[in-house]
Coordinates of C-alpha atoms and ligand atoms in Angstrom, one line a residue:
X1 CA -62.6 2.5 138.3
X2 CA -60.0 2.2 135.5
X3 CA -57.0 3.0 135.2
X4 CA -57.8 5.6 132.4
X5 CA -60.4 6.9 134.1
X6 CA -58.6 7.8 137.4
X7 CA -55.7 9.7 135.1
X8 CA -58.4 11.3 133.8
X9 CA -60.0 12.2 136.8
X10 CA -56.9 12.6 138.8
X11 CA -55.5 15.1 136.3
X12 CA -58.8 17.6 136.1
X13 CA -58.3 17.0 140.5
X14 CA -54.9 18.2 140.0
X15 CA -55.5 21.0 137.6
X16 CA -58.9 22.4 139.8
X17 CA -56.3 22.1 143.5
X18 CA -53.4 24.1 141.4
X19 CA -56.3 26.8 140.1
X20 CA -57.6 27.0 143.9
X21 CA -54.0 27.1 145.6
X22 CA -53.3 30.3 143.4
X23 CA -56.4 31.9 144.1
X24 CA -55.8 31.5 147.5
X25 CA -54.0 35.1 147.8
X26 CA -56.6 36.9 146.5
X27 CA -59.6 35.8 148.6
X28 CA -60.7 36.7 152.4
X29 CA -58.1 34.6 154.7
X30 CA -61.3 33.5 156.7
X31 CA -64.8 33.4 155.6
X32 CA -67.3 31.5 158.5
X33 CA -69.8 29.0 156.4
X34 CA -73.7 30.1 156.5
X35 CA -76.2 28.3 158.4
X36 CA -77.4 26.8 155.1
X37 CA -74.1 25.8 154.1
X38 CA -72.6 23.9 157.2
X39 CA -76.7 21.9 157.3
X40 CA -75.8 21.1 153.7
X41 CA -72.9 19.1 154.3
X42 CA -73.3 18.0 157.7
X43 CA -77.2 16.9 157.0
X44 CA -76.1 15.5 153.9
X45 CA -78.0 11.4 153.6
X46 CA -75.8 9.1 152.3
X47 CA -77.4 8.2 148.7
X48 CA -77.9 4.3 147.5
X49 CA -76.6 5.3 144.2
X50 CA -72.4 5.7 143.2
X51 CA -71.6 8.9 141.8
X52 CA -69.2 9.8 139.4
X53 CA -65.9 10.7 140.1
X54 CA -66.5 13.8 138.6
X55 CA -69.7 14.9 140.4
X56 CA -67.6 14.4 143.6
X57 CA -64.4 16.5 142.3
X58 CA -67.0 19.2 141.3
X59 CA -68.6 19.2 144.6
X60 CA -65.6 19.3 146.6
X61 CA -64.4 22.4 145.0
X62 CA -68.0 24.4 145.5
X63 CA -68.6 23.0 149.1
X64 CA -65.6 21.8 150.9
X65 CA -62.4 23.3 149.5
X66 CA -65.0 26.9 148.8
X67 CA -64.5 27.0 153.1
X68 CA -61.3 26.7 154.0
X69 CA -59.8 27.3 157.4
X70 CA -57.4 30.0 156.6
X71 CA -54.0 28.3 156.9
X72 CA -52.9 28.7 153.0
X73 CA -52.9 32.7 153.6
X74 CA -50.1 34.1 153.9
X75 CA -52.2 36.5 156.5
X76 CA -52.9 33.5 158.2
X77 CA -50.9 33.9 161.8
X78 CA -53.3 31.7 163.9
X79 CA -52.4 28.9 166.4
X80 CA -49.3 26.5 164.3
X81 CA -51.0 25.7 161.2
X82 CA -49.3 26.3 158.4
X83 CA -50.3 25.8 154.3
X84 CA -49.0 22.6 152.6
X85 CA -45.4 22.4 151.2
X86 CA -46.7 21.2 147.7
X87 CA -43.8 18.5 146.9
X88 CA -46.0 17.0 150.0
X89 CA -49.0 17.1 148.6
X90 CA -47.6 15.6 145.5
X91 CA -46.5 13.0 147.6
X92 CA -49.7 12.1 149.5
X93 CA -51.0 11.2 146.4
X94 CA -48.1 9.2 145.8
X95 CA -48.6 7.2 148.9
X96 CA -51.7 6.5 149.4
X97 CA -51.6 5.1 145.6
X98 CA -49.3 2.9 147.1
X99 CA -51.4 2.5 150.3
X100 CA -48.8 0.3 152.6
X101 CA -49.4 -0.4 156.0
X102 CA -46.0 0.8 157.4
X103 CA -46.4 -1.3 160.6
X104 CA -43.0 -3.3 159.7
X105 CA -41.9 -5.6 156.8
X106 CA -39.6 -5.9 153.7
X107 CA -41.0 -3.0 151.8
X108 CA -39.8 0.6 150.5
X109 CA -42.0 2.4 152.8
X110 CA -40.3 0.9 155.7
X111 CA -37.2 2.1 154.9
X112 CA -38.2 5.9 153.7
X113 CA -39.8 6.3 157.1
X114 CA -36.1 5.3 158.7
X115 CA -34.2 7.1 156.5
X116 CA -36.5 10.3 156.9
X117 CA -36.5 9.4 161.2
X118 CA -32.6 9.8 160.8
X119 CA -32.7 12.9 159.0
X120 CA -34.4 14.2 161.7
X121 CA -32.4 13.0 164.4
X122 CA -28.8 14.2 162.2
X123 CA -30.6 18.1 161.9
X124 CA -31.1 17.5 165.6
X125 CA -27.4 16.4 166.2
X126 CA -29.6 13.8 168.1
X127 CA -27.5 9.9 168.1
X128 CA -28.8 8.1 165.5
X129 CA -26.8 4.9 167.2
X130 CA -28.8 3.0 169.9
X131 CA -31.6 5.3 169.4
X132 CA -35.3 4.7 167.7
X133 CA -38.1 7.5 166.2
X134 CA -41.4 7.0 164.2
X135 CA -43.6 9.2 162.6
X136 CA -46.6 9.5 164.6
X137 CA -50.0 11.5 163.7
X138 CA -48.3 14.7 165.8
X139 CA -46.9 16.5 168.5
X140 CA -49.4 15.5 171.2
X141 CA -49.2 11.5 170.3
X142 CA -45.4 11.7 170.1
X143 CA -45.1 13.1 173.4
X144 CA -47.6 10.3 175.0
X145 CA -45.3 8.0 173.3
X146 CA -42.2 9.7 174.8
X147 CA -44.0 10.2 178.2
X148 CA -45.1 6.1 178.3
X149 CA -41.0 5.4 177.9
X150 CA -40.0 7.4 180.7
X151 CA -42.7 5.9 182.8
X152 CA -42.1 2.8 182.1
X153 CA -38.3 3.7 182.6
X154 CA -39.0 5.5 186.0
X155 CA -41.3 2.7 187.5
X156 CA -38.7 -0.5 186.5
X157 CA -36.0 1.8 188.6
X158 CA -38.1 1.0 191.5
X159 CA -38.7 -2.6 190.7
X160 CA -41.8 -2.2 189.5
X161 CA -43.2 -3.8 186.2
X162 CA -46.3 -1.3 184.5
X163 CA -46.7 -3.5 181.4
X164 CA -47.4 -6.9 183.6
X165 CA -49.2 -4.8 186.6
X166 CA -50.4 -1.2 185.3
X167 CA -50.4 1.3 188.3
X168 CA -52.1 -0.5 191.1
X169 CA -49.3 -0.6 193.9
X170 CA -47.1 2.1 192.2
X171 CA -45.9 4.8 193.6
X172 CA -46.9 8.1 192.8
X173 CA -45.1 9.4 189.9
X174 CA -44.3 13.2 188.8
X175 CA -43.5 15.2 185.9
X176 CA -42.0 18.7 186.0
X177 CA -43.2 21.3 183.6
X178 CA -43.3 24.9 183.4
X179 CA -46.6 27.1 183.6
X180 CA -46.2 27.4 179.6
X181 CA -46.7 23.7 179.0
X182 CA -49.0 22.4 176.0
X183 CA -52.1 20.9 177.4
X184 CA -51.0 17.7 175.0
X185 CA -48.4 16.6 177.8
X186 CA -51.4 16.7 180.6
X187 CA -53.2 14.8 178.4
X188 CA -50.7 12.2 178.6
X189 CA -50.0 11.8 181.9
X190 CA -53.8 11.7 182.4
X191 CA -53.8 8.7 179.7
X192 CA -51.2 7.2 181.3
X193 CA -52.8 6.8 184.5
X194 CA -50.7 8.9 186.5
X195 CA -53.4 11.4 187.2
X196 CA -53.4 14.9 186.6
X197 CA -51.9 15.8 189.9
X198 CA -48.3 13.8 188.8
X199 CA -48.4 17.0 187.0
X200 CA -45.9 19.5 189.0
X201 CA -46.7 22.8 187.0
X202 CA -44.1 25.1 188.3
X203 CA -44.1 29.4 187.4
X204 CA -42.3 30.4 184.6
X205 CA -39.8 33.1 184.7
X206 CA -39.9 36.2 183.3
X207 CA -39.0 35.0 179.9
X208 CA -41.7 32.3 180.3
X209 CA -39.2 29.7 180.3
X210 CA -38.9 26.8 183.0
X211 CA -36.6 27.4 186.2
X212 CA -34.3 24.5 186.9
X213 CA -33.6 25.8 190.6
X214 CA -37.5 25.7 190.8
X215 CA -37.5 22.1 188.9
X216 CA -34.1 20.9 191.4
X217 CA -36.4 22.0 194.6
X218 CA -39.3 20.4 193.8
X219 CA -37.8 16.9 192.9
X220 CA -36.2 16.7 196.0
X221 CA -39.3 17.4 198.3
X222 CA -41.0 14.9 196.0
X223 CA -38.4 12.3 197.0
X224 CA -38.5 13.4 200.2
X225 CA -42.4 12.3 200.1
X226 CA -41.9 9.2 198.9
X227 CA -42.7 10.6 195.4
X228 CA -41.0 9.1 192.3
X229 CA -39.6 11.7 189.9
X230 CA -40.4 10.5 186.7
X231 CA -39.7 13.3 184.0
X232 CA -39.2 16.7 183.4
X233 CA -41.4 17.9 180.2
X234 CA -39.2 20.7 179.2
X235 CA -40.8 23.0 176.0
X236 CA -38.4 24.0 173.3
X237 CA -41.0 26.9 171.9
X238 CA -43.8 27.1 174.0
X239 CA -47.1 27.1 172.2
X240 CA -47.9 30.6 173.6
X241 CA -45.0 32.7 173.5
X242 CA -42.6 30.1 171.4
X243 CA -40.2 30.5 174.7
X244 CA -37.5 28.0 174.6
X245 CA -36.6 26.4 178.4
X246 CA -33.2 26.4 179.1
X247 CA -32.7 22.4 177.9
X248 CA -29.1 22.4 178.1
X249 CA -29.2 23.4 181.8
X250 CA -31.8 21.0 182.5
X251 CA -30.5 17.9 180.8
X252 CA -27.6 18.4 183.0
X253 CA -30.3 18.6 186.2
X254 CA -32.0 15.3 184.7
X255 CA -29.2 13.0 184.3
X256 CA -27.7 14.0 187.9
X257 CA -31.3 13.4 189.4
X258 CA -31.4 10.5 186.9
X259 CA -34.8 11.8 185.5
X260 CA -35.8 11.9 182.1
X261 CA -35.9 14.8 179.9
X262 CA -38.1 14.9 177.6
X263 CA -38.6 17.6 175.0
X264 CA -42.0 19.1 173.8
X265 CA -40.8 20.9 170.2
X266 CA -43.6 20.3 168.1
X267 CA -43.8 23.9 167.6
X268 CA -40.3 24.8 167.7
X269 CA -37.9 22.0 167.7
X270 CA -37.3 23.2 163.8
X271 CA -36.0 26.7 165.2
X272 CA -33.0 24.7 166.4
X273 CA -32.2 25.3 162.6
X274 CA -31.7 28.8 162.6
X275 CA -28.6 29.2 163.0
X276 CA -29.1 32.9 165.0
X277 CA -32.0 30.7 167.5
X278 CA -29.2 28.0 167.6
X279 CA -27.6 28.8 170.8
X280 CA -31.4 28.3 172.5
X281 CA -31.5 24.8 172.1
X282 CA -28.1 23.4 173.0
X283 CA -28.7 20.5 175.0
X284 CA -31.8 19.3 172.7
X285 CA -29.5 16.1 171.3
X286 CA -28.5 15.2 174.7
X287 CA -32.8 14.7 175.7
X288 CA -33.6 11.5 176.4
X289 CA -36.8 12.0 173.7
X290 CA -38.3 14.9 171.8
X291 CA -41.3 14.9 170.1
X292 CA -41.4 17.1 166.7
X293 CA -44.3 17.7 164.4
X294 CA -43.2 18.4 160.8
X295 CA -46.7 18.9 159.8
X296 CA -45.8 22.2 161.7
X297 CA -43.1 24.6 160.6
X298 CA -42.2 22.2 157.9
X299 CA -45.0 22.5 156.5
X300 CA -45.6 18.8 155.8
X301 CA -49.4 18.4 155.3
X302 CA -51.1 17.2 158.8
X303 CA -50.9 14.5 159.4
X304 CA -46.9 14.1 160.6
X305 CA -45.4 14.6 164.2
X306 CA -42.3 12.5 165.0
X307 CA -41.1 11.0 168.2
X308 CA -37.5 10.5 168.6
X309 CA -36.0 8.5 171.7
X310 CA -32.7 8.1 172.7
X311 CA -33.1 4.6 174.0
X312 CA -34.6 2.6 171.5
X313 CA -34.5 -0.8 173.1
X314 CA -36.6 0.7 176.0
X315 CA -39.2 1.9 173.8
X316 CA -39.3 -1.3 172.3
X317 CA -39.6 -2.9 175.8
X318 CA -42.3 -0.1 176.3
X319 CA -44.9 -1.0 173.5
X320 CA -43.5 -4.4 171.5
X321 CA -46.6 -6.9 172.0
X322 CA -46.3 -9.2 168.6
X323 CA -49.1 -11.8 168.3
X324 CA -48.7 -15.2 166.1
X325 CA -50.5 -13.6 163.5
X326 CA -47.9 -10.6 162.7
X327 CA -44.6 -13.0 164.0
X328 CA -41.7 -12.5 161.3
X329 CA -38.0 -14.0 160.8
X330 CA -35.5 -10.7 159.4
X331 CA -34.1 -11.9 156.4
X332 CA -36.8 -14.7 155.7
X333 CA -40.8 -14.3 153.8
X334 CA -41.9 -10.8 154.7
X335 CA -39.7 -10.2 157.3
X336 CA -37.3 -7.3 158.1
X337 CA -36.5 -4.9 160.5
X338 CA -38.0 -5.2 164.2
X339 CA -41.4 -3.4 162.9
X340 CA -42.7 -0.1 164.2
X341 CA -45.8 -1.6 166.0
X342 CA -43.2 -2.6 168.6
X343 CA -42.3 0.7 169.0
X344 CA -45.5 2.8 169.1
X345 CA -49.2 2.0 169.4
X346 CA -50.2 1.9 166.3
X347 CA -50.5 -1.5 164.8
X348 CA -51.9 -0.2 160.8
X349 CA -49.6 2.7 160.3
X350 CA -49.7 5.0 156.8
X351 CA -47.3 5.9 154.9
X352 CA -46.8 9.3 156.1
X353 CA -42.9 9.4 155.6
X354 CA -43.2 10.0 151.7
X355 CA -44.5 13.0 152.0
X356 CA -41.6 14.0 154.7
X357 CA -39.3 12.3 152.4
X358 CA -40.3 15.0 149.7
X359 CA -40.5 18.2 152.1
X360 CA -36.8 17.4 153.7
X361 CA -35.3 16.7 150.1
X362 CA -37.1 19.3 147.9
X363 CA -36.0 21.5 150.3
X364 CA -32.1 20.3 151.5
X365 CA -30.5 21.5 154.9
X366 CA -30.1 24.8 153.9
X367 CA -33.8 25.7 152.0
X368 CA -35.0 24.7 155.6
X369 CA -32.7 26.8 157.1
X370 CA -33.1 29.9 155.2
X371 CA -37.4 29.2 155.8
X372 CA -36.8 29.2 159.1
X373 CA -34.5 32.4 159.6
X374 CA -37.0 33.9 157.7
X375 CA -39.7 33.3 159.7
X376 CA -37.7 34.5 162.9
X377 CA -36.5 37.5 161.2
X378 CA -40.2 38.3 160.3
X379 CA -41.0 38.2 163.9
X380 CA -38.9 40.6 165.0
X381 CA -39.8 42.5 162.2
X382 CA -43.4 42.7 163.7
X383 CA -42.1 43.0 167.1
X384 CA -40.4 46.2 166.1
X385 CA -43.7 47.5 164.1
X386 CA -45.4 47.0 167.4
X387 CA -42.9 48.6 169.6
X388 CA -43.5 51.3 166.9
X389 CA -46.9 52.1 167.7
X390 CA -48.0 53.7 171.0
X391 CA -51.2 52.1 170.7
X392 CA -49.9 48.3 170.7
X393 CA -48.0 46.6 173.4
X394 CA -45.6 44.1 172.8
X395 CA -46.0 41.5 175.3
X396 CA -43.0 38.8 175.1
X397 CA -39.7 39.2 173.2
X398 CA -40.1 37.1 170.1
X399 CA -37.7 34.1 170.7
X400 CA -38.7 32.3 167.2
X401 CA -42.0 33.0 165.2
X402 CA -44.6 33.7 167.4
X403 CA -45.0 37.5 168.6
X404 CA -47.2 38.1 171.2
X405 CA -49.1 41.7 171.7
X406 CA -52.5 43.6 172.5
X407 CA -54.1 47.1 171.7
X408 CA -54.6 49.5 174.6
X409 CA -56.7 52.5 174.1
X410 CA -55.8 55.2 176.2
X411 CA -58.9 54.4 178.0
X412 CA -58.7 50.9 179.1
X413 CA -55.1 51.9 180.2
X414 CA -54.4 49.5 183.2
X415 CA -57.7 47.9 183.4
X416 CA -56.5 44.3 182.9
X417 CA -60.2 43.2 182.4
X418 CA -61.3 45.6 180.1
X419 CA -58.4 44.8 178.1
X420 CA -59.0 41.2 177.7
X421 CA -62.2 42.2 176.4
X422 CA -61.4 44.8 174.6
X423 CA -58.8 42.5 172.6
X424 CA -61.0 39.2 172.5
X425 CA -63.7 41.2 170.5
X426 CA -60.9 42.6 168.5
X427 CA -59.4 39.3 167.5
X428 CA -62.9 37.7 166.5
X429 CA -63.6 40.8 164.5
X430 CA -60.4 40.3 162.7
X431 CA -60.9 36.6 162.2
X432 CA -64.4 37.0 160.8
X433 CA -63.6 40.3 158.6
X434 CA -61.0 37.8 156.4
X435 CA -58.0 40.5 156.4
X436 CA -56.1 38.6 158.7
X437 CA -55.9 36.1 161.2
X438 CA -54.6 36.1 164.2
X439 CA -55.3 33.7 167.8
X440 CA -54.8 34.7 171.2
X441 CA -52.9 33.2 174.6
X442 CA -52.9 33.9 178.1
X443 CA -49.2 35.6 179.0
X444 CA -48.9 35.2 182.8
X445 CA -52.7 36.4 182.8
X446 CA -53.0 38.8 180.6
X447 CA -54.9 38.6 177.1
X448 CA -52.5 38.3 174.2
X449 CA -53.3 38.2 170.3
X450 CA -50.8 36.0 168.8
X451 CA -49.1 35.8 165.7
X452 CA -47.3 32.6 164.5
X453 CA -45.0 33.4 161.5
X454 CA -45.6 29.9 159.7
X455 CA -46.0 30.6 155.2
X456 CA -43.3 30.9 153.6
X457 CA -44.9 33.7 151.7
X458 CA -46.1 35.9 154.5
X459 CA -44.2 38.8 153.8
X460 CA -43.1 42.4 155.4
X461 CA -46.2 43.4 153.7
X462 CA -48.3 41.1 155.5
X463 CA -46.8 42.1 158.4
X464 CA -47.8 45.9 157.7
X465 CA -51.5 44.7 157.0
X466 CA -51.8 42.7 160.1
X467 CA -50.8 45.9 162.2
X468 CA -53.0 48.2 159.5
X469 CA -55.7 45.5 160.4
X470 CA -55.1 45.5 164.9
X471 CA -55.2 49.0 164.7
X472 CA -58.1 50.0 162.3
X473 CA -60.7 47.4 164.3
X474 CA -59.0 48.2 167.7
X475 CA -59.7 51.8 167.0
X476 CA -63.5 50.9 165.4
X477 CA -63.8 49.3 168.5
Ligands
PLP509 C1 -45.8 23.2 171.8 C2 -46.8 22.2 171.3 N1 -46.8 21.0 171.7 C3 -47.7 20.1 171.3 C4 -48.7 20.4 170.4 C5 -49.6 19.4 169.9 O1 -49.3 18.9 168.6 P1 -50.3 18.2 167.7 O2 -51.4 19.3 167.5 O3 -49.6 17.9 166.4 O4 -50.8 17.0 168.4 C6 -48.7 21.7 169.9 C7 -49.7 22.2 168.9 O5 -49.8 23.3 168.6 C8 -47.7 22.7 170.3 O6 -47.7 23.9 169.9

């Protein structure tokens, strides 16, 4: 292709996203694809002939971006997906123009990535001395990568060496969570070898937030059975309720029991900048890592979590493995910093940190503040609209964005069952009628819809609509 022809082509792509962005508003927030449509793309043969550049932007635009999931809406309150900050989308383009590998060596990408790891760290009040973070593709690889640090950490306290001899002659290891945890940090520990049953899953208290008595108790009958306590995997905003576990209290429990903390706020780790939901997280810079996902509240576009530990010459002793092929002297040919493949899995690693770069800067300390405030405000906005209405029951106190309720009809009145039902037909009808959107979780067994407060243009308005919307098709139904 040359070069004129990709400005050309790359402007019309630019001008067609803009139209559809703007649109975006106006349409259903959710429309399923017809049987005809989803054969059409997934059938779709691969032909022996290119195609234009053009053919493919036009096609795009009537079959891919015509379906969208919902998330640019600012109805859209489902799971934690938000629309894209548009200085990021700017700069994806930007980067994958560029298209570095940002495994390690003397180039600009290197050093955005560090740069945007310590601004991280700094809104965290996490050290930035001593310590080590890379992007990562989200929340659920950034805590494996946390989670393989403490084990390696927990397992060399006992004199034992996982790199050179994996698991076999271990001891058992545990990690503490609460009830509320994200499957993501199961996932991990099953990854990691240690089993699903190294998984201590202990009941959340009334504010679905973990117990440190309950945490304390447990790692000491775990020792007491020759058990290795390995970490505790505390949540700072729970995926279901956004609950934030009282981290302050159990970093304090983790360094007497010489444990390591880490902290699971890929949804909420960013509420730590409210300055009202401040007080939640004290004790978040003292973890020993937390795993953030920017492509979350920051509305980076997905791909972007972050891991940040506070050890960084353990997680380079956790994942450095550099063959003669990628070997480099700092300061001579290619060679710079100690790379991030020594730090992470990843060996080919994009250059994810420009568009990061862009959202953190086009938006300064305080614009991410203020979103954030917002988005907690707007919370308890709804939460009061929904104490407001004898017919909805608000079923957590909203700690940060996410409000969690049902609809009870008279009827259905204590009938636990029935209302699960009753509200799981309610939220499919409301995700396939396109007014708004809403998912659901499981509150200490009972059958929640959810709203995550995530677009920085959902409004009070939107906020009327989606209670308009709960009880017009709870009432239908
Ligand atoms: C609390 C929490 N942890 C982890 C994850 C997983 O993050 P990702 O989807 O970026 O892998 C999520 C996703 O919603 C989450 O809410």
């Amino acid at each position: 292709m040359s070069a004129a022809e990709f400005r050309r082509c790359a402007h019309a792509a630019v001008d067609r996203l803009a139209d559809w962005l703007a649109g975006l508003d106006a349409r259903p927030v959710f429309a399923s694809l017809t049987e005809a449509e989803r054969a059409e793309l997934m059938d779709a043969p691969l032909a022996d002939e290119p195609r234009a550049l053009d053919a493919l932007i036009d096609d795009t635009f009537a079959r891919v971006h015509a379906h969208p999931m919902g998330n640019g809406h600012p109805r859209f309150f489902g799971w934690v997906n938000p629309p894209p900050a548009l200085p990021g989308v700017v700069a994806d383009l930007l980067a994958a123009g560029m298209n570095p590998s940002v495994a390690g060596g003397d180039h600009a990408a290197v050093y955005v990535e560090r740069a945007c790891v310590r601004w991280l760290m700094e809104l965290f009040g996490f050290p930035t001395a001593g310590s080590m973070g890379l992007l990562t593709s989200g929340g659920s690889m950034a805590s494996l990568t946390g989670l393989a640090a403490a084990r390696l950490s927990a397992l060399r306290a006992v004199g034992h060496d996982v790199r050179e001899q994996g698991l076999a002659g271990a001891p058992q290891l545990v990690v503490y969570a609460s009830s509320e945890v994200h499957s993501c940090i199961r996932k991990s520990i099953e990854l990691l070898g240690l089993g699903a049953r190294a998984l201590r899953v202990l009941p959340a208290d009334g504010d679905l937030r973990l117990v440190p008595a309950l945490v304390a108790r447990a790692i000491a009958e775990d020792r007491a059975a020759g058990r290795v306590p390995c970490a505790i995997a505390a949540s700072a905003g729970t995926v279901a309720s956004g609950a934030v576990d009282p981290l302050d209290a159990l970093v304090d429990l983790a360094a007497r029991e010489r444990v390591w903390l880490h902290v699971d706020g890929a949804y909420g780790g960013f509420g730590a900048l409210d300055p009202a939901a401040a007080p939640l997280f004290r004790g978040l810079e003292r973890a020993d890592s937390i795993a953030v996902d920017p492509h979350k509240w920051l509305c980076v576009p997905a791909e972007c979590g972050a891991v940040l530990v506070r050890d960084g010459a353990l997680l380079r002793q956790t994942f450095s493995f550099v063959p003669a092929y990628l070997q480099t002297q700092p300061g001579r040919g290619f060679g710079g910093l100690p790379w991030y493949s020594e730090y992470g899995f990843q060996q080919t690693r994009g250059f994810r940190a420009l568009k990061l770069w862009f959202v953190l800067q086009a938006a300064g300390r305080r614009g991410l503040s203020e979103l954030i405030a917002r988005h907690n405000q707007l919370a308890r906005e709804l939460a009061q609209r929904i104490r407001a209405q004898p017919e909805l029951e608000l079923l957590a106190e909203p700690a940060l964005s996410i409000v969690c309720y049902r609809h009870i009809p008279a009827a259905l009145r204590g009938d636990e069952n029935a209302l699960a039902a009753h509200n799981r037909t309610l939220m499919e009808r409301m995700q396939a009628g396109g007014r708004a959107f809403v998912t659901n979780a499981d509150l200490a067994g009972r059958f929640a819809l959810r709203a995550c407060i995530l677009h920085p243009r959902t409004s009070a308005a939107d906020l009327d609509a989606l209670v308009a919307e709960t009880l017009r098709i709870g009432r239908e139904l």
